[in-house]
């Protein structure tokens, strides 16, 4: 299950049987569980689990929930470095439930997105979690975009996305009275939700099934346990030792890492490769003034450029009734840097030295300059938005979106030779902020 930690399990781990080949014998519940959701961390110096999940975001919590529901006899723990759960990527995103139209047919992304959207709607209904299936229009505003739009429609049909249809100008206005376009894909199964609320519900399910959540546990090291003189059964069984920054430790048989922005560094701690490297980008959204929110009913997206893994600036309704406009993507100088001047020297040096950012810059010069211009000048962004909704003016826009006390949204980008296609302009942000770092 966790190839990255195969070296930690060693010959004795293989003798007991791999996780996919059959779980080891059932173990009793871990000491002190369940514990209060998002509470303070308890002492972990003597805790041991069959499986530990590193990361208390929506991916880690979903993984923990699935494991314990399928294998209730196992002791399973989730480790989260913050005092609360789901406060980073899970709590800083646009909240869109995508239908699966964008991904390559037969790819795992396409299959999981289509199935996952249906399962998420079902789960929200079961748990009473508020959501809105407000739909989405992907709108072509130029003639040259129409072939790409039709190709995207065919891709959506191949992926099994339900309810898709191509519509003309008159039907666009029926769906979105203030939107203008030549042709659009109507995607009625797109919706919005508060993903942090979903993640906390996953955590509650996990704990009610007997799982343990340890907050304030920042992983510092993952290593093979040293055999003690006693040679006890516990020492033979729990071969992996996970230590935190406070000197506490957890012992376990298997580790699943779901560490988000720190996934490469946690991989390194386990003795495996850190490639591809994480390069953090912060997405800046504009906010439509409340009195102008009537201009947008559902999600309105442009036709994406297939050369870049980016959906473009779009109109996104939120569960609180607000409308977000964006995002752009700005290089962040700290992995969890939600504000413009958040800075970490370690993170910046890692970006410059290890990430392949320079290669990215050289390959995308002209596109990057254009995007940098739009990021710096509000008028340029508004002019682009007016292609879809002409009634929008600069006076209708607020420059920042406040999300849970933070003003900006961050999403990670994994940069490798196959995925560095569109972010040149972020190289220049080092210069714009007065950084003394130089590229070599």
Tab-separated table of C-alpha atoms in Angstrom:
chain	number	residue	atom	x	y	z
A	1	UNK	CA	0.000	0.000	0.000
A	2	UNK	CA	2.854	2.341	0.782
A	3	UNK	CA	5.738	1.515	-1.558
A	4	UNK	CA	7.572	4.584	-0.283
A	5	UNK	CA	8.060	2.902	3.075
A	6	UNK	CA	8.850	-0.597	1.864
A	7	UNK	CA	12.401	-0.281	3.127
A	8	UNK	CA	11.100	0.404	6.627
A	9	UNK	CA	9.043	-2.755	6.748
A	10	UNK	CA	11.934	-4.946	5.630
A	11	UNK	CA	12.008	-8.717	5.538
A	12	UNK	CA	9.946	-9.145	8.689
A	13	UNK	CA	7.233	-6.886	7.295
A	14	UNK	CA	7.074	-8.986	4.152
A	15	UNK	CA	6.923	-12.150	6.203
A	16	UNK	CA	3.789	-10.883	7.928
A	17	UNK	CA	2.189	-10.151	4.552
A	18	UNK	CA	1.740	-6.886	2.680
A	19	UNK	CA	-1.279	-4.681	3.233
A	20	UNK	CA	-2.838	-5.513	-0.113
A	21	UNK	CA	-2.059	-9.199	0.278
A	22	UNK	CA	-4.064	-9.373	3.495
A	23	UNK	CA	-4.001	-7.273	6.658
A	24	UNK	CA	-2.119	-8.572	9.674
A	25	UNK	CA	-4.048	-10.015	12.567
A	26	UNK	CA	-6.627	-7.854	14.251
A	27	UNK	CA	-5.469	-5.560	17.003
A	28	UNK	CA	-7.432	-3.969	19.793
A	29	UNK	CA	-8.218	-0.255	19.797
A	30	UNK	CA	-5.411	2.139	20.528
A	31	UNK	CA	-5.172	3.590	24.000
A	32	UNK	CA	-7.247	6.677	24.685
A	33	UNK	CA	-9.512	6.701	21.654
A	34	UNK	CA	-11.707	8.119	20.360
A	35	UNK	CA	-10.611	11.609	21.301
A	36	UNK	CA	-12.405	14.964	20.814
A	37	UNK	CA	-12.396	16.254	17.243
A	38	UNK	CA	-9.715	18.876	16.661
A	39	UNK	CA	-8.773	18.929	20.317
A	40	UNK	CA	-5.319	19.453	21.750
A	41	UNK	CA	-2.737	16.744	21.194
A	42	UNK	CA	-2.435	13.996	23.766
A	43	UNK	CA	0.887	12.455	24.681
A	44	UNK	CA	1.945	10.126	21.915
A	45	UNK	CA	5.041	8.681	23.581
A	46	UNK	CA	3.579	5.195	23.983
A	47	UNK	CA	0.919	5.085	21.240
A	48	UNK	CA	0.996	2.423	18.552
A	49	UNK	CA	-1.238	1.751	15.575
A	50	UNK	CA	-1.560	-0.746	12.775
A	51	UNK	CA	-1.819	2.139	10.276
A	52	UNK	CA	-0.941	5.823	10.589
A	53	UNK	CA	-2.109	8.487	8.140
A	54	UNK	CA	0.066	11.611	8.063
A	55	UNK	CA	-2.059	14.649	7.214
A	56	UNK	CA	-5.431	15.815	8.512
A	57	UNK	CA	-6.763	17.385	5.330
A	58	UNK	CA	-9.621	16.029	3.261
A	59	UNK	CA	-7.443	13.434	1.491
A	60	UNK	CA	-5.975	12.076	4.714
A	61	UNK	CA	-9.331	12.023	6.494
A	62	UNK	CA	-11.086	10.373	3.542
A	63	UNK	CA	-8.346	7.725	3.453
A	64	UNK	CA	-8.603	7.120	7.195
A	65	UNK	CA	-12.390	6.869	7.040
A	66	UNK	CA	-12.293	4.399	4.137
A	67	UNK	CA	-9.696	2.207	5.834
A	68	UNK	CA	-11.451	1.960	9.169
A	69	UNK	CA	-14.872	1.311	7.637
A	70	UNK	CA	-13.425	-1.525	5.563
A	71	UNK	CA	-11.185	-2.912	8.297
A	72	UNK	CA	-12.758	-2.017	11.670
A	73	UNK	CA	-10.516	-4.428	13.592
A	74	UNK	CA	-7.392	-2.383	12.822
A	75	UNK	CA	-6.133	0.457	14.988
A	76	UNK	CA	-5.725	3.540	12.791
A	77	UNK	CA	-4.452	7.010	13.681
A	78	UNK	CA	-4.342	10.360	11.861
A	79	UNK	CA	-1.515	12.798	12.615
A	80	UNK	CA	-2.055	16.514	11.969
A	81	UNK	CA	0.510	19.210	12.709
A	82	UNK	CA	-2.051	21.997	13.301
A	83	UNK	CA	-4.403	22.282	16.284
A	84	UNK	CA	-7.393	21.942	13.951
A	85	UNK	CA	-8.134	19.752	10.943
A	86	UNK	CA	-8.450	20.731	7.280
A	87	UNK	CA	-7.118	24.278	7.660
A	88	UNK	CA	-4.810	24.449	4.645
A	89	UNK	CA	-5.678	23.353	1.087
A	90	UNK	CA	-8.994	21.857	2.194
A	91	UNK	CA	-10.015	25.166	3.735
A	92	UNK	CA	-8.572	27.325	0.944
A	93	UNK	CA	-10.158	26.436	-2.364
A	94	UNK	CA	-13.010	27.578	-4.574
A	95	UNK	CA	-15.384	24.875	-3.332
A	96	UNK	CA	-16.391	23.686	-6.817
A	97	UNK	CA	-17.632	20.110	-7.279
A	98	UNK	CA	-16.272	19.387	-10.751
A	99	UNK	CA	-18.093	16.942	-13.005
A	100	UNK	CA	-15.076	15.380	-14.770
A	101	UNK	CA	-15.295	16.997	-18.187
A	102	UNK	CA	-11.695	18.216	-18.439
A	103	UNK	CA	-9.660	15.044	-18.023
A	104	UNK	CA	-8.311	12.638	-20.631
A	105	UNK	CA	-10.812	9.841	-21.316
A	106	UNK	CA	-10.062	6.552	-19.541
A	107	UNK	CA	-7.616	8.315	-17.234
A	108	UNK	CA	-7.845	7.740	-13.509
A	109	UNK	CA	-8.572	11.439	-12.970
A	110	UNK	CA	-11.580	11.276	-15.286
A	111	UNK	CA	-12.977	8.137	-13.673
A	112	UNK	CA	-12.458	9.353	-10.118
A	113	UNK	CA	-13.873	12.817	-10.784
A	114	UNK	CA	-17.100	11.523	-12.328
A	115	UNK	CA	-17.609	8.857	-9.665
A	116	UNK	CA	-16.440	11.138	-6.874
A	117	UNK	CA	-18.876	13.923	-7.732
A	118	UNK	CA	-21.803	11.502	-7.572
A	119	UNK	CA	-20.570	10.023	-4.285
A	120	UNK	CA	-20.023	13.466	-2.788
A	121	UNK	CA	-23.577	14.591	-3.567
A	122	UNK	CA	-24.879	11.353	-2.034
A	123	UNK	CA	-22.720	11.789	1.072
A	124	UNK	CA	-23.800	15.409	1.566
A	125	UNK	CA	-27.454	14.365	1.373
A	126	UNK	CA	-26.917	11.593	3.917
A	127	UNK	CA	-25.081	13.863	6.359
A	128	UNK	CA	-27.169	16.999	5.863
A	129	UNK	CA	-24.210	18.990	4.521
A	130	UNK	CA	-25.314	22.006	2.513
A	131	UNK	CA	-24.396	22.121	-1.158
A	132	UNK	CA	-25.751	23.656	-4.353
A	133	UNK	CA	-25.889	21.912	-7.717
A	134	UNK	CA	-25.845	25.242	-9.508
A	135	UNK	CA	-24.340	24.005	-12.766
A	136	UNK	CA	-21.636	25.434	-14.968
A	137	UNK	CA	-21.364	27.030	-18.381
A	138	UNK	CA	-18.091	26.743	-20.312
A	139	UNK	CA	-18.440	29.646	-22.704
A	140	UNK	CA	-16.767	30.353	-26.042
A	141	UNK	CA	-16.599	34.100	-26.704
A	142	UNK	CA	-14.388	33.931	-29.823
A	143	UNK	CA	-14.885	31.931	-33.029
A	144	UNK	CA	-11.488	30.256	-32.681
A	145	UNK	CA	-12.569	28.804	-29.314
A	146	UNK	CA	-15.513	26.864	-30.755
A	147	UNK	CA	-13.484	23.869	-32.075
A	148	UNK	CA	-11.854	23.502	-28.649
A	149	UNK	CA	-15.260	23.771	-26.991
A	150	UNK	CA	-16.693	21.009	-29.177
A	151	UNK	CA	-13.661	18.808	-28.502
A	152	UNK	CA	-14.141	19.359	-24.771
A	153	UNK	CA	-17.817	18.415	-25.110
A	154	UNK	CA	-16.860	15.148	-26.823
A	155	UNK	CA	-14.345	14.458	-24.072
A	156	UNK	CA	-17.029	14.966	-21.446
A	157	UNK	CA	-19.331	12.515	-23.215
A	158	UNK	CA	-16.527	9.936	-23.333
A	159	UNK	CA	-15.972	10.433	-19.612
A	160	UNK	CA	-19.627	9.718	-18.865
A	161	UNK	CA	-20.469	13.174	-17.518
A	162	UNK	CA	-24.242	13.329	-17.224
A	163	UNK	CA	-26.504	16.000	-18.689
A	164	UNK	CA	-23.984	17.693	-20.981
A	165	UNK	CA	-25.324	19.676	-23.917
A	166	UNK	CA	-24.032	22.246	-26.352
A	167	UNK	CA	-26.129	25.419	-26.295
A	168	UNK	CA	-26.295	28.552	-28.432
A	169	UNK	CA	-26.538	32.239	-27.539
A	170	UNK	CA	-30.253	32.270	-26.702
A	171	UNK	CA	-29.937	29.320	-24.319
A	172	UNK	CA	-26.866	30.854	-22.691
A	173	UNK	CA	-28.995	33.873	-21.783
A	174	UNK	CA	-31.724	31.627	-20.365
A	175	UNK	CA	-29.173	30.037	-18.024
A	176	UNK	CA	-27.147	33.197	-17.335
A	177	UNK	CA	-29.104	36.333	-18.328
A	178	UNK	CA	-26.052	38.635	-18.149
A	179	UNK	CA	-23.565	36.301	-19.833
A	180	UNK	CA	-22.629	36.735	-23.485
A	181	UNK	CA	-21.100	34.008	-25.649
A	182	UNK	CA	-21.244	32.354	-29.059
A	183	UNK	CA	-21.638	28.810	-27.791
A	184	UNK	CA	-21.344	27.030	-24.457
A	185	UNK	CA	-21.302	23.639	-22.774
A	186	UNK	CA	-24.064	23.374	-20.202
A	187	UNK	CA	-22.804	21.150	-17.387
A	188	UNK	CA	-25.696	20.862	-14.911
A	189	UNK	CA	-24.019	18.426	-12.482
A	190	UNK	CA	-21.326	20.905	-11.402
A	191	UNK	CA	-21.915	22.218	-7.902
A	192	UNK	CA	-20.397	23.971	-4.901
A	193	UNK	CA	-19.799	22.924	-1.297
A	194	UNK	CA	-17.708	23.846	1.735
A	195	UNK	CA	-15.000	21.183	1.577
A	196	UNK	CA	-13.798	21.823	5.101
A	197	UNK	CA	-17.257	20.931	6.365
A	198	UNK	CA	-17.076	17.704	4.353
A	199	UNK	CA	-13.623	16.924	5.764
A	200	UNK	CA	-14.752	17.459	9.365
A	201	UNK	CA	-17.659	15.118	8.707
A	202	UNK	CA	-15.178	12.506	7.461
A	203	UNK	CA	-13.220	12.987	10.692
A	204	UNK	CA	-16.335	12.481	12.772
A	205	UNK	CA	-17.159	9.261	10.897
A	206	UNK	CA	-13.596	8.071	11.432
A	207	UNK	CA	-13.633	8.736	15.159
A	208	UNK	CA	-17.065	7.257	15.677
A	209	UNK	CA	-15.746	4.079	14.041
A	210	UNK	CA	-12.920	3.972	16.589
A	211	UNK	CA	-10.179	5.952	14.864
A	212	UNK	CA	-7.785	8.303	16.629
A	213	UNK	CA	-6.947	11.859	15.582
A	214	UNK	CA	-3.806	13.409	17.058
A	215	UNK	CA	-3.481	17.131	16.410
A	216	UNK	CA	-0.443	19.295	17.194
A	217	UNK	CA	1.728	16.436	15.936
A	218	UNK	CA	4.190	17.754	13.339
A	219	UNK	CA	6.152	14.882	11.842
A	220	UNK	CA	9.905	15.421	12.030
A	221	UNK	CA	11.290	11.965	11.326
A	222	UNK	CA	10.242	8.515	10.101
A	223	UNK	CA	12.633	5.673	10.804
A	224	UNK	CA	13.017	1.974	11.423
A	225	UNK	CA	12.638	1.003	15.076
A	226	UNK	CA	15.778	-0.164	16.838
A	227	UNK	CA	15.396	-3.582	18.428
A	228	UNK	CA	15.465	-3.464	22.205
A	229	UNK	CA	17.101	-5.981	24.468
A	230	UNK	CA	13.739	-7.370	25.504
A	231	UNK	CA	12.730	-8.339	21.964
A	232	UNK	CA	9.088	-7.876	22.974
A	233	UNK	CA	6.188	-8.691	20.657
A	234	UNK	CA	5.356	-4.982	20.403
A	235	UNK	CA	8.880	-4.155	19.290
A	236	UNK	CA	8.741	-6.873	16.665
A	237	UNK	CA	5.311	-5.807	15.457
A	238	UNK	CA	5.490	-1.999	15.242
A	239	UNK	CA	8.651	-1.471	13.237
A	240	UNK	CA	8.065	2.099	12.052
A	241	UNK	CA	8.718	4.993	14.423
A	242	UNK	CA	7.290	8.439	13.633
A	243	UNK	CA	8.697	11.272	15.733
A	244	UNK	CA	7.383	14.811	16.058
A	245	UNK	CA	9.054	18.132	16.782
A	246	UNK	CA	8.340	17.765	20.513
A	247	UNK	CA	10.210	14.482	20.845
A	248	UNK	CA	7.057	12.374	21.047
A	249	UNK	CA	6.775	9.274	18.934
A	250	UNK	CA	4.217	6.960	17.384
A	251	UNK	CA	4.920	3.365	16.409
A	252	UNK	CA	3.076	1.599	13.616
A	253	UNK	CA	3.207	-1.109	10.962
A	254	UNK	CA	2.198	0.934	7.921
A	255	UNK	CA	2.210	4.618	6.983
A	256	UNK	CA	0.046	6.442	4.457
A	257	UNK	CA	1.197	10.000	3.751
A	258	UNK	CA	-1.334	12.635	2.642
A	259	UNK	CA	0.713	15.695	3.481
A	260	UNK	CA	-0.363	18.128	0.758
A	261	UNK	CA	2.165	20.911	0.353
A	262	UNK	CA	4.727	18.899	2.318
A	263	UNK	CA	4.254	15.601	0.487
A	264	UNK	CA	7.712	15.767	-1.118
A	265	UNK	CA	9.443	16.477	2.189
A	266	UNK	CA	7.563	13.729	4.015
A	267	UNK	CA	8.530	11.365	1.198
A	268	UNK	CA	12.141	12.362	1.777
A	269	UNK	CA	11.805	11.669	5.495
A	270	UNK	CA	10.693	8.142	4.660
A	271	UNK	CA	13.873	7.556	2.693
A	272	UNK	CA	12.328	7.945	-0.764
A	273	UNK	CA	12.612	10.453	-3.562
A	274	UNK	CA	11.263	13.970	-3.192
A	275	UNK	CA	10.461	14.218	-6.909
A	276	UNK	CA	8.376	15.781	-8.193
A	277	UNK	CA	9.005	18.821	-6.040
A	278	UNK	CA	6.166	20.928	-4.682
A	279	UNK	CA	6.192	24.558	-5.794
A	280	UNK	CA	3.522	26.577	-3.934
A	281	UNK	CA	1.334	28.999	-5.878
A	282	UNK	CA	-1.223	31.286	-4.315
A	283	UNK	CA	-4.371	31.930	-6.329
A	284	UNK	CA	-5.687	35.487	-5.978
A	285	UNK	CA	-9.445	35.929	-6.314
A	286	UNK	CA	-11.378	39.127	-6.765
A	287	UNK	CA	-14.722	39.514	-5.033
A	288	UNK	CA	-17.855	40.821	-6.687
A	289	UNK	CA	-19.630	43.405	-4.558
A	290	UNK	CA	-22.729	41.970	-2.827
A	291	UNK	CA	-25.100	44.306	-4.655
A	292	UNK	CA	-23.795	42.951	-7.991
A	293	UNK	CA	-24.041	39.231	-7.225
A	294	UNK	CA	-27.274	39.034	-9.227
A	295	UNK	CA	-25.097	39.116	-12.363
A	296	UNK	CA	-23.997	35.501	-11.819
A	297	UNK	CA	-26.238	32.496	-11.132
A	298	UNK	CA	-23.877	29.537	-11.517
A	299	UNK	CA	-20.273	28.797	-12.439
A	300	UNK	CA	-19.106	30.496	-15.644
A	301	UNK	CA	-15.819	29.249	-17.123
A	302	UNK	CA	-13.832	30.121	-20.244
A	303	UNK	CA	-12.769	27.504	-22.789
A	304	UNK	CA	-9.451	26.216	-21.390
A	305	UNK	CA	-6.264	26.278	-23.422
A	306	UNK	CA	-5.185	22.641	-23.699
A	307	UNK	CA	-1.505	23.669	-23.644
A	308	UNK	CA	-1.778	24.659	-19.984
A	309	UNK	CA	-3.122	22.805	-16.907
A	310	UNK	CA	-5.163	25.847	-15.901
A	311	UNK	CA	-8.889	26.515	-16.329
A	312	UNK	CA	-8.591	30.282	-16.681
A	313	UNK	CA	-10.241	33.144	-14.805
A	314	UNK	CA	-13.835	32.221	-14.017
A	315	UNK	CA	-16.926	33.239	-12.046
A	316	UNK	CA	-17.516	31.095	-8.967
A	317	UNK	CA	-20.546	31.341	-6.666
A	318	UNK	CA	-19.936	30.441	-3.014
A	319	UNK	CA	-22.076	28.795	-0.379
A	320	UNK	CA	-22.321	32.108	1.508
A	321	UNK	CA	-23.823	33.821	-1.551
A	322	UNK	CA	-20.697	35.701	-2.596
A	323	UNK	CA	-19.160	35.531	-6.073
A	324	UNK	CA	-15.447	34.973	-6.599
A	325	UNK	CA	-13.679	36.071	-9.796
A	326	UNK	CA	-10.402	34.383	-10.618
A	327	UNK	CA	-7.941	33.003	-9.855
A	328	UNK	CA	-4.605	34.059	-11.153
A	329	UNK	CA	-1.612	32.116	-9.846
A	330	UNK	CA	1.200	33.851	-7.977
A	331	UNK	CA	4.354	32.196	-6.747
A	332	UNK	CA	4.214	32.008	-2.943
A	333	UNK	CA	7.391	32.540	-0.941
A	334	UNK	CA	6.222	30.193	1.789
A	335	UNK	CA	4.518	26.828	1.398
A	336	UNK	CA	1.613	27.953	3.524
A	337	UNK	CA	1.939	31.609	2.645
A	338	UNK	CA	-1.589	32.911	2.272
A	339	UNK	CA	-0.633	36.581	2.472
A	340	UNK	CA	1.459	38.491	-0.068
A	341	UNK	CA	4.414	39.054	2.265
A	342	UNK	CA	4.582	35.636	3.937
A	343	UNK	CA	8.162	34.466	3.497
A	344	UNK	CA	10.310	31.447	4.288
A	345	UNK	CA	13.977	31.474	3.255
A	346	UNK	CA	14.032	27.670	3.264
A	347	UNK	CA	11.026	27.423	0.965
A	348	UNK	CA	12.331	30.085	-1.420
A	349	UNK	CA	15.726	28.414	-1.738
A	350	UNK	CA	14.025	25.067	-2.324
A	351	UNK	CA	11.995	26.606	-5.150
A	352	UNK	CA	15.038	28.173	-6.797
A	353	UNK	CA	17.511	25.320	-6.409
A	354	UNK	CA	15.414	22.181	-6.734
A	355	UNK	CA	12.105	22.796	-8.447
A	356	UNK	CA	12.863	23.337	-12.136
A	357	UNK	CA	11.325	26.810	-12.003
A	358	UNK	CA	14.020	28.314	-14.211
A	359	UNK	CA	13.265	25.869	-17.008
A	360	UNK	CA	9.611	26.753	-16.666
A	361	UNK	CA	10.444	30.453	-17.039
A	362	UNK	CA	12.443	30.034	-20.226
A	363	UNK	CA	9.751	27.920	-21.885
A	364	UNK	CA	6.845	30.300	-21.266
A	365	UNK	CA	8.181	33.831	-21.580
A	366	UNK	CA	5.451	35.570	-23.607
A	367	UNK	CA	2.557	33.853	-21.861
A	368	UNK	CA	4.053	34.681	-18.490
A	369	UNK	CA	4.420	38.363	-19.262
A	370	UNK	CA	0.744	38.536	-20.262
A	371	UNK	CA	-0.384	36.847	-17.071
A	372	UNK	CA	1.871	39.025	-14.939
A	373	UNK	CA	0.329	42.104	-16.518
A	374	UNK	CA	-3.202	40.917	-15.701
A	375	UNK	CA	-2.156	40.085	-12.142
A	376	UNK	CA	-0.742	43.564	-11.576
A	377	UNK	CA	-3.477	45.656	-13.193
A	378	UNK	CA	-7.098	45.272	-12.124
A	379	UNK	CA	-8.345	46.937	-15.307
A	380	UNK	CA	-6.787	44.210	-17.461
A	381	UNK	CA	-8.548	41.488	-15.466
A	382	UNK	CA	-11.880	43.325	-15.592
A	383	UNK	CA	-11.538	43.759	-19.360
A	384	UNK	CA	-11.156	39.995	-19.662
A	385	UNK	CA	-14.191	39.382	-17.411
A	386	UNK	CA	-16.262	41.765	-19.558
A	387	UNK	CA	-15.938	39.339	-22.467
A	388	UNK	CA	-18.401	37.175	-20.551
A	389	UNK	CA	-20.423	39.705	-18.556
A	390	UNK	CA	-20.175	43.167	-20.162
A	391	UNK	CA	-22.054	44.847	-17.292
A	392	UNK	CA	-19.175	44.301	-14.844
A	393	UNK	CA	-17.065	47.404	-14.148
A	394	UNK	CA	-14.013	48.104	-12.019
A	395	UNK	CA	-16.224	49.746	-9.379
A	396	UNK	CA	-18.057	46.408	-8.954
A	397	UNK	CA	-14.901	44.598	-7.838
A	398	UNK	CA	-13.246	44.182	-4.476
A	399	UNK	CA	-9.557	43.361	-4.742
A	400	UNK	CA	-9.285	40.723	-2.025
A	401	UNK	CA	-11.243	37.725	-0.877
A	402	UNK	CA	-11.228	37.065	2.864
A	403	UNK	CA	-11.377	33.331	3.494
A	404	UNK	CA	-11.465	32.227	7.150
A	405	UNK	CA	-9.388	35.204	8.199
A	406	UNK	CA	-6.943	34.850	5.293
A	407	UNK	CA	-7.016	37.007	2.217
A	408	UNK	CA	-5.696	34.656	-0.429
A	409	UNK	CA	-6.099	31.101	-1.684
A	410	UNK	CA	-3.243	28.710	-2.201
A	411	UNK	CA	-3.023	25.607	-4.335
A	412	UNK	CA	0.082	23.465	-4.822
A	413	UNK	CA	1.589	22.811	-8.210
A	414	UNK	CA	3.862	19.806	-8.726
A	415	UNK	CA	6.553	20.866	-11.141
A	416	UNK	CA	8.368	18.278	-13.217
A	417	UNK	CA	9.533	17.951	-16.822
A	418	UNK	CA	5.988	16.988	-17.816
A	419	UNK	CA	4.143	19.605	-15.794
A	420	UNK	CA	5.810	23.020	-15.946
A	421	UNK	CA	3.868	24.539	-18.764
A	422	UNK	CA	2.426	27.856	-17.771
A	423	UNK	CA	3.848	29.728	-14.797
A	424	UNK	CA	6.713	31.866	-16.133
A	425	UNK	CA	5.544	35.096	-14.644
A	426	UNK	CA	6.178	33.867	-11.116
A	427	UNK	CA	9.899	34.031	-11.674
A	428	UNK	CA	9.543	37.779	-11.966
A	429	UNK	CA	7.703	38.054	-8.657
A	430	UNK	CA	10.999	37.437	-6.871
A	431	UNK	CA	12.305	40.611	-8.469
A	432	UNK	CA	9.084	42.554	-7.909
A	433	UNK	CA	9.194	41.854	-4.173
A	434	UNK	CA	12.793	42.977	-3.888
A	435	UNK	CA	14.234	39.555	-3.134
A	436	UNK	CA	18.010	39.348	-3.176
A	437	UNK	CA	17.906	35.768	-4.472
A	438	UNK	CA	19.227	35.249	-7.990
A	439	UNK	CA	18.776	32.492	-10.555
A	440	UNK	CA	21.885	30.569	-11.648
